[in-house]
Each structure stands twice: as structure tokens, then as C-alpha cells.
Coordinates of C-alpha atoms and ligand atoms in Angstrom, one line a residue:
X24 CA -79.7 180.7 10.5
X25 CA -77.2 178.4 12.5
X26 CA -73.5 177.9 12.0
X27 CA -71.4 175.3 13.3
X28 CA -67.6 176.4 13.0
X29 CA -64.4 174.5 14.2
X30 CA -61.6 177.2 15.3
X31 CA -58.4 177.9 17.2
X32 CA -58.3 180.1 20.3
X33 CA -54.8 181.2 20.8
X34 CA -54.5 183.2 24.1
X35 CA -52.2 184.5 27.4
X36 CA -52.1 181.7 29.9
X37 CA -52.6 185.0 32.5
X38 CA -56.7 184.9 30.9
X39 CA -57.4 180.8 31.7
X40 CA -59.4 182.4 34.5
X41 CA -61.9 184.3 32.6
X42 CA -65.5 181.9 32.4
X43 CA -65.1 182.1 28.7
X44 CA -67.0 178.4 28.3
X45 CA -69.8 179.4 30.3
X46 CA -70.2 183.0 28.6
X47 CA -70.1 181.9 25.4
X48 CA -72.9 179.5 26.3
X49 CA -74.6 181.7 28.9
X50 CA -74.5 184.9 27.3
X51 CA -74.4 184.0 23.6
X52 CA -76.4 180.7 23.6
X53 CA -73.2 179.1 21.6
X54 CA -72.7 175.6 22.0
X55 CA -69.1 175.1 22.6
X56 CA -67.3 171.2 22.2
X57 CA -63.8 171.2 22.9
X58 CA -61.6 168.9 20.8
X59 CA -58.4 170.3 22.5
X60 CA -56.8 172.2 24.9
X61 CA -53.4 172.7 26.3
X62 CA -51.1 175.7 27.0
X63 CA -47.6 175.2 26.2
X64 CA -44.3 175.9 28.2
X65 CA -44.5 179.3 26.8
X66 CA -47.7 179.9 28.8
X67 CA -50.0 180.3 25.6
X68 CA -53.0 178.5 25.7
X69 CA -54.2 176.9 22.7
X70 CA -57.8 175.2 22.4
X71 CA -59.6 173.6 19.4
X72 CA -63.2 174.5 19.5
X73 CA -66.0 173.4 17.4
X74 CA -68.5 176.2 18.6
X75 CA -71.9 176.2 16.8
X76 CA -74.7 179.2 17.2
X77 CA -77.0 181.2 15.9
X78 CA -75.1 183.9 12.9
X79 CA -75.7 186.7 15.2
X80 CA -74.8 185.3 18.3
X81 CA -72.3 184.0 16.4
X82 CA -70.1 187.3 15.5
X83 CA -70.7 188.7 19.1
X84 CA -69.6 185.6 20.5
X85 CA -66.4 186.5 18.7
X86 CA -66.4 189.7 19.4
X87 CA -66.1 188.8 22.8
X88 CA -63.1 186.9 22.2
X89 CA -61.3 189.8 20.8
X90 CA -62.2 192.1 23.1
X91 CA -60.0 189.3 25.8
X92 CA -57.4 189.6 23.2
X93 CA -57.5 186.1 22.1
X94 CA -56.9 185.4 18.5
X95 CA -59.6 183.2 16.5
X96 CA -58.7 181.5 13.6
X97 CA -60.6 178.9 11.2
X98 CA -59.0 175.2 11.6
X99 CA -59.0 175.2 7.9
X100 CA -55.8 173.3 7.5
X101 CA -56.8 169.5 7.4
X102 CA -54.9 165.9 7.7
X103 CA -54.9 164.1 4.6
X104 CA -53.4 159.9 4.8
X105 CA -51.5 158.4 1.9
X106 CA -52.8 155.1 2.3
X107 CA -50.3 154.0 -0.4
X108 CA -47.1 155.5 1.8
X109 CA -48.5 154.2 4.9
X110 CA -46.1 151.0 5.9
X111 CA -48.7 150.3 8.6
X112 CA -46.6 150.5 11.4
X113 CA -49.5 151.7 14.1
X114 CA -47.5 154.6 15.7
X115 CA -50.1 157.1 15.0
X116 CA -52.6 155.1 16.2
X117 CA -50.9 155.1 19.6
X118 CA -50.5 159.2 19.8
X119 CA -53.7 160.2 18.2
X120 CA -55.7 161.6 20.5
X121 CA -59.3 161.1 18.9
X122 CA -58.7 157.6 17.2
X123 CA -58.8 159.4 13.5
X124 CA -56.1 157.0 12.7
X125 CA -57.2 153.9 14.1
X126 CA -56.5 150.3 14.2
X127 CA -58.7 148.0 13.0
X128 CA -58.8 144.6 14.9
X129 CA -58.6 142.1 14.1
X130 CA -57.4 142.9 10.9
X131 CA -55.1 145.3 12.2
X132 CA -55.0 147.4 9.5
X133 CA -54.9 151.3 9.7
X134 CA -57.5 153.2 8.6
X135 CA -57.9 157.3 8.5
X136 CA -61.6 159.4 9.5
X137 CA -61.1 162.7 8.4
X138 CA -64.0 163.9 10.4
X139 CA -62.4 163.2 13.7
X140 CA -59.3 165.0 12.9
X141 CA -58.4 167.8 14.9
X142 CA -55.4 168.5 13.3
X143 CA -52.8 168.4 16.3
X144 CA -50.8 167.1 14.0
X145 CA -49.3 164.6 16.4
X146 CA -49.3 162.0 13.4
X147 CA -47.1 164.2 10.9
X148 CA -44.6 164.6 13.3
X149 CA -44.2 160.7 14.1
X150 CA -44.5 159.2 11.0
X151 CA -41.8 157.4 9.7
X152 CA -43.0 156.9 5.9
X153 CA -44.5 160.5 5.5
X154 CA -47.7 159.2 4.9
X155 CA -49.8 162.1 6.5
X156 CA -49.4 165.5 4.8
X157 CA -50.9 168.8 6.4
X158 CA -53.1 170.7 3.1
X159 CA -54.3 174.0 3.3
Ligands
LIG13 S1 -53.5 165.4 13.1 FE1 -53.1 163.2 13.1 S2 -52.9 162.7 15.3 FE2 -53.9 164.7 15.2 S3 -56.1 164.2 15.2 FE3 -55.5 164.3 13.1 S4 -55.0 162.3 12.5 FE4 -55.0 162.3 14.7
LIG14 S1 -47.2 156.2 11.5 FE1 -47.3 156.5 9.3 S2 -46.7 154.6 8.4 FE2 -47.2 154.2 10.5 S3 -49.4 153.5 10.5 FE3 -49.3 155.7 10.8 S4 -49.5 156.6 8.8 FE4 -48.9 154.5 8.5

């Protein structure tokens, strides 16, 4: 049986060297697409991974990740748009980085894909009408 999982890696900057793509893939035959990655001022990396597998493989695959001391979590927080709220305006558009708030053209109306979300939340922190809420 396969899963297919998206989840947050939270680690040490001082561990960005470790071939942690290429062991999960090469070791655990996990297919790892990254949605995000960044490591803040702090010098914690943070990367959004949708990582799919065989079950097995799976757990030891995150075993692995432990064992380098990096904290996985489910992303099972997710974006949801008030289409009523929304005044339009196009900010988000402009910050999100996978185009799950887009602008349509040439209508130029917002719309929201849930699927593409990958909850940076770079939306809730711009919007001026509150129009996207983080639910857990
Ligand atoms: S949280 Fe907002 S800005 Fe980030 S991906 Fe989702 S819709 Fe886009
Ligand atoms: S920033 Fe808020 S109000 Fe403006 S388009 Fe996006 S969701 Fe709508």
C-alpha cells in the first residue's frame, strides 16, 4: 500500500548538509516534491514536503528523519477564502507563491485552489479584509 503525505520538516540550519533528498529517495524509494523551503534568520530550516511511498518505507523514511533530529509534522492546518470578505484587491495574488490565489484575466477576478495551497500563510498576513482564515 502507498501513501502520499504533505508535511513540515523543521530542522538546525547546521544539518542542510546531510543528502536528506537523495536518501529518502535512494534509500527509501520515497518520492519527495518540495512545495517550500527556506531557513529563517534564526538558522532553522523549514521545508514543505509532499513525500509519497510505499507504508513501510514510509515509517523508516521517518525514522530517519528523527534520528537527524528534525521534527515532522502533518501540514494539517489548511487556507480557507471568504469569497464574500474578499474586496478583490489582488495583493495575495502578488505574494502567493504557488498561484492558489490567482487572478483571473481578463476578468480579473480572484479566485482560491485549495489544492495548491501550501499554507505559508503569506495571504493571511497581507490581507486587508481578513478574507483568508487559517482552520485546523
Ligand atoms: S497560504 Fe495563502 S499565500 Fe500561501 S499558498 Fe496558501 S493561498 Fe497562497
Ligand atoms: S488580499 Fe484579501 S481582499 Fe485582497 S484579493 Fe486577496 S483575499 Fe481578496
Amino acid at each position: 500500500m502507498t501513501v502520499s503525505k504533505k508535511v513540515v520538516l523543521r530542522f538546525d540550519a547546521k544539518i542542510v548538509d546531510q543528502p536528506i533528498m537523495y536518501s529518502l529517495i535512494k534509500d527509501y524509494g520515497l518520492i519527495p516534491n518540495i512545495l517550500k523551503a527556506e531557513i529563517n534568520p534564526h538558522k532553522q530550516g523549514y521545508l514543505v514536503l509532499e513525500l509519497s511511498g510505499e507504508n513501510q518505507k514510509y515509517a523508516e523514511g521517518m525514522e530517519y528523519l528523527n534520528s537527524l533530529g528534525i521534527s515532522v509534522d502533518a501540514l494539517d492546518e489548511k487556507v480557507v477564502w471568504l469569497e464574500d470578505r474578499c474586496m478583490q484587491c489582488g495583493v495575495c495574488t502578488g505574494l502567493c507563491p504557488t498561484q492558489a490565489l490567482s487572478m483571473n484575466r481578463p476578468s480579473m477576478e480572484v479566485s482560491f485552489d485549495g489544492e495548491k495551497c501550501i499554507v505559508c500563510e503569506m495571504c493571511l498576513k497581507s490581507c486587508p479584509a481578513k478574507a483568508v482564515e487559517l482552520r485546523f
